mmCIF file of C-alpha atoms and ligand atoms in Angstrom:
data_model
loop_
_atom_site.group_PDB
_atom_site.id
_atom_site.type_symbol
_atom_site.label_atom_id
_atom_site.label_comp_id
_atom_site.label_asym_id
_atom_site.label_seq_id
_atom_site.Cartn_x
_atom_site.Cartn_y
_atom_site.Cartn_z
ATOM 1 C CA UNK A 16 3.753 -19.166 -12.704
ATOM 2 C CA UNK A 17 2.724 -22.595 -10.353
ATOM 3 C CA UNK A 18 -0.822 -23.179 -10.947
ATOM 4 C CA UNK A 19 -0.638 -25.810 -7.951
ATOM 5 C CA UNK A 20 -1.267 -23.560 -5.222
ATOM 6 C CA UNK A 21 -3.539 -20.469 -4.454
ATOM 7 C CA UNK A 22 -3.554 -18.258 -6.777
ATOM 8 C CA UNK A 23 -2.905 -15.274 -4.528
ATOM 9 C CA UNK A 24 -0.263 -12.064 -4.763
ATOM 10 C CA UNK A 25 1.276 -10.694 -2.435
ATOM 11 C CA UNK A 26 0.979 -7.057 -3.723
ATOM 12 C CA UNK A 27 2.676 -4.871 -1.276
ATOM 13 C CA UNK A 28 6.419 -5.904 -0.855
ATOM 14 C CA UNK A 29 9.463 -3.705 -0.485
ATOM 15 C CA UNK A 30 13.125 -4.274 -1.324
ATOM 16 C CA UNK A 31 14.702 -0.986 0.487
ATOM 17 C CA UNK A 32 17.391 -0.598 1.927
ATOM 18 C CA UNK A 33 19.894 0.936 -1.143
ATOM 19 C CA UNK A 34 20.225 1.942 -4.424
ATOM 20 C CA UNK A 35 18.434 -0.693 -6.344
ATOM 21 C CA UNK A 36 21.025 -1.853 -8.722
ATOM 22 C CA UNK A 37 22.064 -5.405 -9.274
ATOM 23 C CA UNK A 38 24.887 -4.895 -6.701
ATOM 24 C CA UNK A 39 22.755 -3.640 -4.121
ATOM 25 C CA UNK A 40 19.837 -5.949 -4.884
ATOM 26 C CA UNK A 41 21.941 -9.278 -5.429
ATOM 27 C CA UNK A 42 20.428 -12.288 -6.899
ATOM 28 C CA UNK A 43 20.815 -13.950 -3.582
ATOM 29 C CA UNK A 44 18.943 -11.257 -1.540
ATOM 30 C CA UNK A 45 16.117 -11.091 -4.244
ATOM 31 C CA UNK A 46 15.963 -14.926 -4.289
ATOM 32 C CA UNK A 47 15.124 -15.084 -0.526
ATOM 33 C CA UNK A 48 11.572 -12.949 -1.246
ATOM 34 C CA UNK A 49 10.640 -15.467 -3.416
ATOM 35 C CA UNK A 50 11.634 -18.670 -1.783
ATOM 36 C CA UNK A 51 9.353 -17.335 1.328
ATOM 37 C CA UNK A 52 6.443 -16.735 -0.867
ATOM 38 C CA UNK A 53 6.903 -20.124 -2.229
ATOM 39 C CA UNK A 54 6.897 -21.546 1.032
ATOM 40 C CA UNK A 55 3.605 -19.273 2.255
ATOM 41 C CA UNK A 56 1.670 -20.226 -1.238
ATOM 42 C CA UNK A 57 1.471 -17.037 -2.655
ATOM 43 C CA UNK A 58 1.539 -17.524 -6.374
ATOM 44 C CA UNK A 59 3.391 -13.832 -7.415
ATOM 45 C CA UNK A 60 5.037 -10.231 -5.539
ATOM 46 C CA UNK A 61 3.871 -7.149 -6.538
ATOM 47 C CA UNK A 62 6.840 -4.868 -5.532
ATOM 48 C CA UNK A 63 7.011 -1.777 -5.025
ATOM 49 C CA UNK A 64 8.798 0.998 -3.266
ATOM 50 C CA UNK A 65 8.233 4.325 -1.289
ATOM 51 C CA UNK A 66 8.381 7.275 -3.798
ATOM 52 C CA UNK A 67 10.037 9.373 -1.291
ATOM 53 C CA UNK A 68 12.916 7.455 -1.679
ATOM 54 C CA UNK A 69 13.567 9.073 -5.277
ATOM 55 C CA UNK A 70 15.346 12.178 -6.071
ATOM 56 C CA UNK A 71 12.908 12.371 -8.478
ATOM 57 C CA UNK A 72 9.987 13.032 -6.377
ATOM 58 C CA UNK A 73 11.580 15.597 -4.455
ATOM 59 C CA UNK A 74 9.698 18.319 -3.848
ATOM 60 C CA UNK A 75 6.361 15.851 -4.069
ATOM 61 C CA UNK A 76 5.896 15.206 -0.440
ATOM 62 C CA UNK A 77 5.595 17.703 1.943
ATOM 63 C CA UNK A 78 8.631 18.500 5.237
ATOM 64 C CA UNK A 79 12.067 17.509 5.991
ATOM 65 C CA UNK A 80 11.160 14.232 6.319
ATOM 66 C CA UNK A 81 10.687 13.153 2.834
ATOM 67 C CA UNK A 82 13.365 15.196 1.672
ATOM 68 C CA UNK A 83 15.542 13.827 3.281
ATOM 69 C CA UNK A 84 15.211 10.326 1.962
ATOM 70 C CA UNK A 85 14.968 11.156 -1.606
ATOM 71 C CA UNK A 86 18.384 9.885 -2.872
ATOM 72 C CA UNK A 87 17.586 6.993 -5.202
ATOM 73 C CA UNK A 88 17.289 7.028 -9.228
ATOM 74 C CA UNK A 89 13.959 5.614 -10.321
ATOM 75 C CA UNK A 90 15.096 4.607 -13.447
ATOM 76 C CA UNK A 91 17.566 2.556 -11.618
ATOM 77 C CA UNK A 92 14.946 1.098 -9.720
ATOM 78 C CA UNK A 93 12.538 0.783 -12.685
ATOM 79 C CA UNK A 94 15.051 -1.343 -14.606
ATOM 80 C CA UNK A 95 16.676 -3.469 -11.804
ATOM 81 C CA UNK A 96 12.818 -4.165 -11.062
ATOM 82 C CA UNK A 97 11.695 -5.081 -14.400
ATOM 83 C CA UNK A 98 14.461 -7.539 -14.739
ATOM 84 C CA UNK A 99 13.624 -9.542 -11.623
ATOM 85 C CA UNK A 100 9.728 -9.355 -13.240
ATOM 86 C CA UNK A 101 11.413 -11.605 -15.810
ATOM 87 C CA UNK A 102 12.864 -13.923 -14.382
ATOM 88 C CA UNK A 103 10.257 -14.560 -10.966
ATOM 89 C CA UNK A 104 6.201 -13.951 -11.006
ATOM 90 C CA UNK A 105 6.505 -10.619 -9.984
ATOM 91 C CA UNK A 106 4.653 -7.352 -10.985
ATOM 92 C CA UNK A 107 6.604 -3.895 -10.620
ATOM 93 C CA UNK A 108 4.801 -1.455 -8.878
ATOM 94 C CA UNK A 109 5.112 1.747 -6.414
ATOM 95 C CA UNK A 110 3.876 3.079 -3.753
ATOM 96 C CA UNK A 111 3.060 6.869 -3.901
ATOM 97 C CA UNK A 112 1.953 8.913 -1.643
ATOM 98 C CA UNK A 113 -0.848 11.389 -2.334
ATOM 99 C CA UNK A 114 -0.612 15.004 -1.702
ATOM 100 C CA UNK A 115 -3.703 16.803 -2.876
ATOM 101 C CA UNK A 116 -1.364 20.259 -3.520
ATOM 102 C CA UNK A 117 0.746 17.473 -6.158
ATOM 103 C CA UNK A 118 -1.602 15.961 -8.245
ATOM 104 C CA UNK A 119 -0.190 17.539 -11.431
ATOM 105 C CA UNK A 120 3.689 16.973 -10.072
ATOM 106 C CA UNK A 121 2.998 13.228 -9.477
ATOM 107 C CA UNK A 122 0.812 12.523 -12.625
ATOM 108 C CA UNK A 123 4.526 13.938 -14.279
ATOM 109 C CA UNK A 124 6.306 11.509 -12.076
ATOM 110 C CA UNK A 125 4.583 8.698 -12.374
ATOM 111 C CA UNK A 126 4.196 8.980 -16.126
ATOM 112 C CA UNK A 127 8.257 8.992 -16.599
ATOM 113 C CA UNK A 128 8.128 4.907 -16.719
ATOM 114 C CA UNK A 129 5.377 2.168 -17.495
ATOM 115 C CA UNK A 130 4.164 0.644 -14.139
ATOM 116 C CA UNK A 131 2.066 -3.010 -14.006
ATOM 117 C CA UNK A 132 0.328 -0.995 -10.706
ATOM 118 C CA UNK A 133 0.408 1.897 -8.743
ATOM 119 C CA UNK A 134 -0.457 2.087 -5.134
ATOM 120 C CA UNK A 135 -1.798 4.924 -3.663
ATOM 121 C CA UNK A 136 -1.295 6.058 0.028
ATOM 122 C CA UNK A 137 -2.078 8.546 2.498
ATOM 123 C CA UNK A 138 0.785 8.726 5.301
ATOM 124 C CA UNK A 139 0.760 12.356 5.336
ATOM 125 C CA UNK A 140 -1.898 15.243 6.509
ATOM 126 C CA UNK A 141 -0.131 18.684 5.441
ATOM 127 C CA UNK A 142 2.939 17.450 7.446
ATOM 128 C CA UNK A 143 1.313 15.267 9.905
ATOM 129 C CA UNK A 144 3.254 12.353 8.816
ATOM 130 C CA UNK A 145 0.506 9.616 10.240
ATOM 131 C CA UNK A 146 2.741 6.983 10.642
ATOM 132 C CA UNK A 147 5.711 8.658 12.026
ATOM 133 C CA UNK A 148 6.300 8.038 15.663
ATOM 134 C CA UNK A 149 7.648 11.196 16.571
ATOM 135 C CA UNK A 150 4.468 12.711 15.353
ATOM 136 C CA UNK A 151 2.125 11.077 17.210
ATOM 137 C CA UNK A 152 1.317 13.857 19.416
ATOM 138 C CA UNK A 153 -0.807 15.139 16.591
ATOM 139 C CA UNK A 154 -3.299 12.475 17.483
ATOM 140 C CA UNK A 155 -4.386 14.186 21.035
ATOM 141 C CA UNK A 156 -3.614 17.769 19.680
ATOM 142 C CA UNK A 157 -6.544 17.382 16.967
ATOM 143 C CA UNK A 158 -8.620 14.602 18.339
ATOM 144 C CA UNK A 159 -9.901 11.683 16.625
ATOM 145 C CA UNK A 160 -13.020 12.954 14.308
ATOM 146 C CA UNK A 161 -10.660 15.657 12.781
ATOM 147 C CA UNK A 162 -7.846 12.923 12.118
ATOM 148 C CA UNK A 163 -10.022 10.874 10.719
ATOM 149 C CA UNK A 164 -12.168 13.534 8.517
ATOM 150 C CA UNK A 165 -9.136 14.513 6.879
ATOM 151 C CA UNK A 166 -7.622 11.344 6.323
ATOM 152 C CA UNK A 167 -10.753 9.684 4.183
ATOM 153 C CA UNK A 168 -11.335 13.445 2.777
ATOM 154 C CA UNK A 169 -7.643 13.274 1.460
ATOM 155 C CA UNK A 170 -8.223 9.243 0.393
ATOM 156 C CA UNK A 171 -11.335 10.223 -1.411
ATOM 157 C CA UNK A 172 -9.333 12.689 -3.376
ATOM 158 C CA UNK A 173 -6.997 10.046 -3.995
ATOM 159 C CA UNK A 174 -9.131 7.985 -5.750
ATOM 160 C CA UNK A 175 -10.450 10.264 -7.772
ATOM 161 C CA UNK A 176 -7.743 11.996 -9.009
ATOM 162 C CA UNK A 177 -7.409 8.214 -10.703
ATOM 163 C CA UNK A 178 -3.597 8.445 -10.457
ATOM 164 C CA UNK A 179 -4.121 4.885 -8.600
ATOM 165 C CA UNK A 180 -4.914 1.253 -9.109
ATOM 166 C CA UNK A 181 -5.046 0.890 -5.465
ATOM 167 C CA UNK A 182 -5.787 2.125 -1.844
ATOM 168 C CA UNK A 183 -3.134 0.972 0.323
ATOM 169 C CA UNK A 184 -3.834 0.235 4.437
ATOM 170 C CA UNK A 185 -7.446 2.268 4.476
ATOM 171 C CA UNK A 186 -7.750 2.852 7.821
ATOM 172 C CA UNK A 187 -4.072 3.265 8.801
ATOM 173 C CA UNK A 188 -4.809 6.601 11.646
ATOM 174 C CA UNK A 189 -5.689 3.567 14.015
ATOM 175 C CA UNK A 190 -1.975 2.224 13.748
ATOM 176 C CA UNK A 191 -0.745 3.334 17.420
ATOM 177 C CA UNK A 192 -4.025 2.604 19.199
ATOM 178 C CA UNK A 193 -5.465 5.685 19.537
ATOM 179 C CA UNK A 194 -9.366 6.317 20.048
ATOM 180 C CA UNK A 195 -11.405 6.097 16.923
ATOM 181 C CA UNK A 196 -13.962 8.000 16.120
ATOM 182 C CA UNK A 197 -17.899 6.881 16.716
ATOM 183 C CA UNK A 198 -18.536 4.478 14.404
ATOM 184 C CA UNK A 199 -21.761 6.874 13.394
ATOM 185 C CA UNK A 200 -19.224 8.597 12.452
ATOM 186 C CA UNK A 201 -17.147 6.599 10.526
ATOM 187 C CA UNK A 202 -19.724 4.894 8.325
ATOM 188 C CA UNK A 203 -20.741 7.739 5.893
ATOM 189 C CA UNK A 204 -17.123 7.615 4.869
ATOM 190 C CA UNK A 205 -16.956 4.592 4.617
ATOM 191 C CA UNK A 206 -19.765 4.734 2.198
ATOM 192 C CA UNK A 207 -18.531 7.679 0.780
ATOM 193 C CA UNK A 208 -14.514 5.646 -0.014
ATOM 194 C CA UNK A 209 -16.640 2.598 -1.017
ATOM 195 C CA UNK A 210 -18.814 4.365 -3.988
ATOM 196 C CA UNK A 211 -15.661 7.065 -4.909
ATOM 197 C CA UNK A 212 -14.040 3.658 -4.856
ATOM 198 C CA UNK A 213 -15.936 1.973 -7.194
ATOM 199 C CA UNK A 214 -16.882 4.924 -9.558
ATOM 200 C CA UNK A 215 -13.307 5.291 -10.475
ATOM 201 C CA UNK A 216 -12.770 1.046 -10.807
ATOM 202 C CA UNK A 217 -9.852 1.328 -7.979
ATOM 203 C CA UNK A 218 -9.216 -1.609 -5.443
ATOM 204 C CA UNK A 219 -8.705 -1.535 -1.698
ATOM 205 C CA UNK A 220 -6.215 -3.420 -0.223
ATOM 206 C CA UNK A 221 -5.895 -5.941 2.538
ATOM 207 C CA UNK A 222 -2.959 -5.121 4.404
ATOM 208 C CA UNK A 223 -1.531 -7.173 7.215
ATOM 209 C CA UNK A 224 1.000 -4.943 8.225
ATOM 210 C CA UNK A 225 -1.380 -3.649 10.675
ATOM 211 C CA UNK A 226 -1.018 -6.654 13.168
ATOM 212 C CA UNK A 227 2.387 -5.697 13.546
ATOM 213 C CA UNK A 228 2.011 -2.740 14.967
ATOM 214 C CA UNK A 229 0.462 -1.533 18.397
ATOM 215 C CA UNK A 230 -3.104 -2.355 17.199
ATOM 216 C CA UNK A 231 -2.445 -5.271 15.832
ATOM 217 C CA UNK A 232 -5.633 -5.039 13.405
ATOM 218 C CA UNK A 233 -5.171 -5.953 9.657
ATOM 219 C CA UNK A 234 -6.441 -2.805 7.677
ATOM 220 C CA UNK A 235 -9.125 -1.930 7.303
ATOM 221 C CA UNK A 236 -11.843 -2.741 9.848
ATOM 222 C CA UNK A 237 -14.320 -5.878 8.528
ATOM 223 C CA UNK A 238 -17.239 -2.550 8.547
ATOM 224 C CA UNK A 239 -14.901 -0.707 5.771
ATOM 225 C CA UNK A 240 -14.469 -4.261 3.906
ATOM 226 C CA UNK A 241 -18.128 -4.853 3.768
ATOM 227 C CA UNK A 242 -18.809 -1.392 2.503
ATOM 228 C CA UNK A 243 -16.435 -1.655 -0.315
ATOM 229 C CA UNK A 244 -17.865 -5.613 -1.038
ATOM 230 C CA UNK A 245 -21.437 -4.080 -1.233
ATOM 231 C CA UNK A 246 -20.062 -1.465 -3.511
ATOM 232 C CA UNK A 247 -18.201 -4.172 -5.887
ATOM 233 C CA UNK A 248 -14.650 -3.093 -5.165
ATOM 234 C CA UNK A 249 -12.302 -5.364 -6.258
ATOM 235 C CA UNK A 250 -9.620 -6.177 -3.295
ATOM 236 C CA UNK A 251 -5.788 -6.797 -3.550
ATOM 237 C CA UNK A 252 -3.638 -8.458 -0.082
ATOM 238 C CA UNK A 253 -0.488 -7.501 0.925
ATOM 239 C CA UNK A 254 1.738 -7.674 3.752
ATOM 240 C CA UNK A 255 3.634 -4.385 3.581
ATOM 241 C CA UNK A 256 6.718 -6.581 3.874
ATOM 242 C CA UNK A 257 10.234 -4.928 3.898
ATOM 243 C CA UNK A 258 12.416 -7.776 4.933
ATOM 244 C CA UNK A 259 12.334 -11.355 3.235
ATOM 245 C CA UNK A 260 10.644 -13.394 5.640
ATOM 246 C CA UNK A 261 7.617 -10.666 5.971
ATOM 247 C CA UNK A 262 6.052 -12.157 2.180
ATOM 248 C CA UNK A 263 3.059 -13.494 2.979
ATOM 249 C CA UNK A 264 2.917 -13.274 6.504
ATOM 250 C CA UNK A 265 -0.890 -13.487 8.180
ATOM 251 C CA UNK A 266 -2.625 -14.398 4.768
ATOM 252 C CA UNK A 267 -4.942 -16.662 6.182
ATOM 253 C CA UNK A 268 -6.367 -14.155 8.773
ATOM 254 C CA UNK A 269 -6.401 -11.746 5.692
ATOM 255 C CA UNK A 270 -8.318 -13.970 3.331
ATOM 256 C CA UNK A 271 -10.568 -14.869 6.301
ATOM 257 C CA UNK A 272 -11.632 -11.637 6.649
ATOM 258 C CA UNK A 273 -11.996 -11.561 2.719
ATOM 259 C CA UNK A 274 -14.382 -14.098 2.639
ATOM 260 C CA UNK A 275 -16.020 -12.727 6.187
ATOM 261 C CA UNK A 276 -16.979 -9.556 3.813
ATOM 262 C CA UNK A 277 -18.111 -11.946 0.790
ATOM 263 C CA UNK A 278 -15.095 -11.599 -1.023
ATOM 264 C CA UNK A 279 -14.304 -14.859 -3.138
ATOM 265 C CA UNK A 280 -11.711 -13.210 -5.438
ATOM 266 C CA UNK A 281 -8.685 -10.516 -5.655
ATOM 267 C CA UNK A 282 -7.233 -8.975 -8.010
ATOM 268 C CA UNK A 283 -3.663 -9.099 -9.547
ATOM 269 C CA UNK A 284 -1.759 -7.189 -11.818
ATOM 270 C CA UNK A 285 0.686 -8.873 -14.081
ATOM 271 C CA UNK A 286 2.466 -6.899 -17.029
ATOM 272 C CA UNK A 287 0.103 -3.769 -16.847
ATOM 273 C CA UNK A 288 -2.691 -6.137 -16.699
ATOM 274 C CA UNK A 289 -5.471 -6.810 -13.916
ATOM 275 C CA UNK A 290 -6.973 -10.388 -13.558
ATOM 276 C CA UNK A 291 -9.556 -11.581 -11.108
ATOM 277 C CA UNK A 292 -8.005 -14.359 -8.878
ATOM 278 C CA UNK A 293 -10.141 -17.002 -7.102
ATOM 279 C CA UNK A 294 -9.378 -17.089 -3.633
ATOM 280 C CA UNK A 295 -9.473 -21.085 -3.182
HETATM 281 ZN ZN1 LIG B 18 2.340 2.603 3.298
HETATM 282 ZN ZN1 LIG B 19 4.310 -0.054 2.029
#
C-alpha cells in the first residue's frame, strides 16, 4: 500500500457487467480501476457488488426486478475478487440489500463466504424499488413524510439487525429531486439512525454518487452527517462507481463535507479488519 498519499478508500466500487471470472474480469479491465484511483489519491477499493446479481440470493429481494438479474455465482465472484485483493490494495466486499421479511435468508447468504465488509442498503420499500426510474410515480402516490418514514424505519432495522458494517447513500429517497419532508420532520430520525447507528458500532457512508444524479447532492445531507459525528459514528467514502474512471470521483467535495461535520478520520476495512484513517 503507498503511504505517500492520503490515506483514503474508496469503499463503494463495482465491477458489473458479467460473470466475474478471470475472462470476464481481465487483468486489463481490473487494472484500469486502479490506475484511476492512483491518479485521484485514493490509497485502496473496497469492491463490492449488488447481491441481486446472484442466483444465490434469489428469492432475497422482493419483485420481478431482482429476479430477474440474479444469474451470477458468488463463489465465482468471491474468488475472482479475493485474487485481485492480492495482488492491488483492495478489500472485497458486497453490497446487500435489506429486506426486513429476509433477515434470517440473508444472515444464511452472507455467511456462505468470509467478507473484509458488508454494505448495507435500502433501495427497496416492499417493492417500491427507490431508485428505479420507472417507479418513481410512487413518490407523488405516497407523498414525501410516508417515503421517508419508511425508508429510515427500514434503515434503522438495518442496522440493528447487525448484518452490516455499513450504511450505504443514507438519504438516497431525495435522488430524483422530489420534495423532502420538513426538516422538523426529518431530524428525530436522524437522531434516531445516528444513536441505532452507533449502538450497534456501524458506519455511514459518504457517497458521491448522489451528484450524479438529478439532485446532484452527495448523500447524506451535512444535518444527517452532523448527527451521526455527534453520535461518534465512524464514516467510510465512496463513489458508487461502476465504470473505471468513476473511482474517486468528487472526493474533495466529500471530505469537505467530512471535515464540515468534524470528521478528521474514516474508516477502512482491509482483510476483515477496520482501521481508523486520518483524513490529511
Ligand atoms: Zn446502492
Ligand atoms: Zn452501489
Amino acid at each position: 500500500m503507498r503511504c505517500d498519499k492520503a490515506m483514503v478508500f474508496d469503499h463503494h466500487v463495482h465491477l458489473e457487467h458479467g460473470p466475474y471470472n478471470p475472462h470476464d474480469y481481465p487483468e486489463v479491465w481490473v487494472a484500469q480501476y486502479f490506475a484511476t484511483a492512483d491518479r485521484m489519491d485514493v490509497a485502496g477499493i473496497g469492491l463490492v457488488e449488488h447481491a441481486y446479481r446472484f442466483i444465490e440470493a434469489r428469492g432475497l429481494l422482493p419483485g420481478q426486478w431482482a429476479l430477474e438479474r440474479c444469474r451470477y455465482s458468488l463463489a465465482t465472484y468471491h474468488s475472482r475478487i479475493r485474487q485481485i485483493t492480492e495482488k492491488y490494495p483492495a478489500a472485497l466486499g458486497l453490497e446487500m440489500d435489506f429486506v426486513p421479511e429476509q433477515v434470517a435468508g440473508i444472515k444464511k447468504f452472507l455467511a456462505q463466504h468470509p467478507w473484509d465488509f458488508v454494505l448495507g442498503s435500502v433501495h427497496f420499500l416492499g417493492e417500491f424499488g427507490l431508485d428505479v426510474r420507472d417507479m418513481d410515480h410512487y413518490y407523488t402516490e405516497w407523498g414525501p413524510e410516508l417515503v421517508w418514514g419508511r425508508y429510515y424505519e427500514t434503515t434503522i432495522a438495518a442496522v440493528e439487525s447487525d448484518l452490516f458494517d455499513v450504511i450505504t447513500h443514507p438519504d438516497l429517497p431525495k435522488l430524483f429531486g422530489h420534495p423532502k419532508p420538513s426538516q422538523k420532520f426529518l431530524d428525530p430520525w436522524y437522531r434516531r439512525l445516528a444513536d441505532a447507528l452507533n449502538a450497534h458500532q456501524v458506519a455511514i457512508e459518504i457517497n458521491t454518487a448522489g451528484l450524479r444524479r438529478p439532485v446532484e447532492e452527495i448523500y447524506p445531507a451535512p444535518r444527517l452527517l452532523e448527527w451521526a459525528h455527534r453520535a461518534e459514528v465512524p464514516i467510510t467514502i465512496g463513489s458508487d462507481a461502476h465504470e473505471p474512471e468513476n473511482v474517486g470521483i468528487f472526493f474533495p467535495e466529500a471530505l469537505l463535507l467530512a471535515k464540515h461535520a468534524g470528521y478528521q478520520s474514516a474508516l477502512g476495512f482491509r482483510h476483515g479488519e477496520r482501521q481508523l484513517l486520518p483524513l490529511e
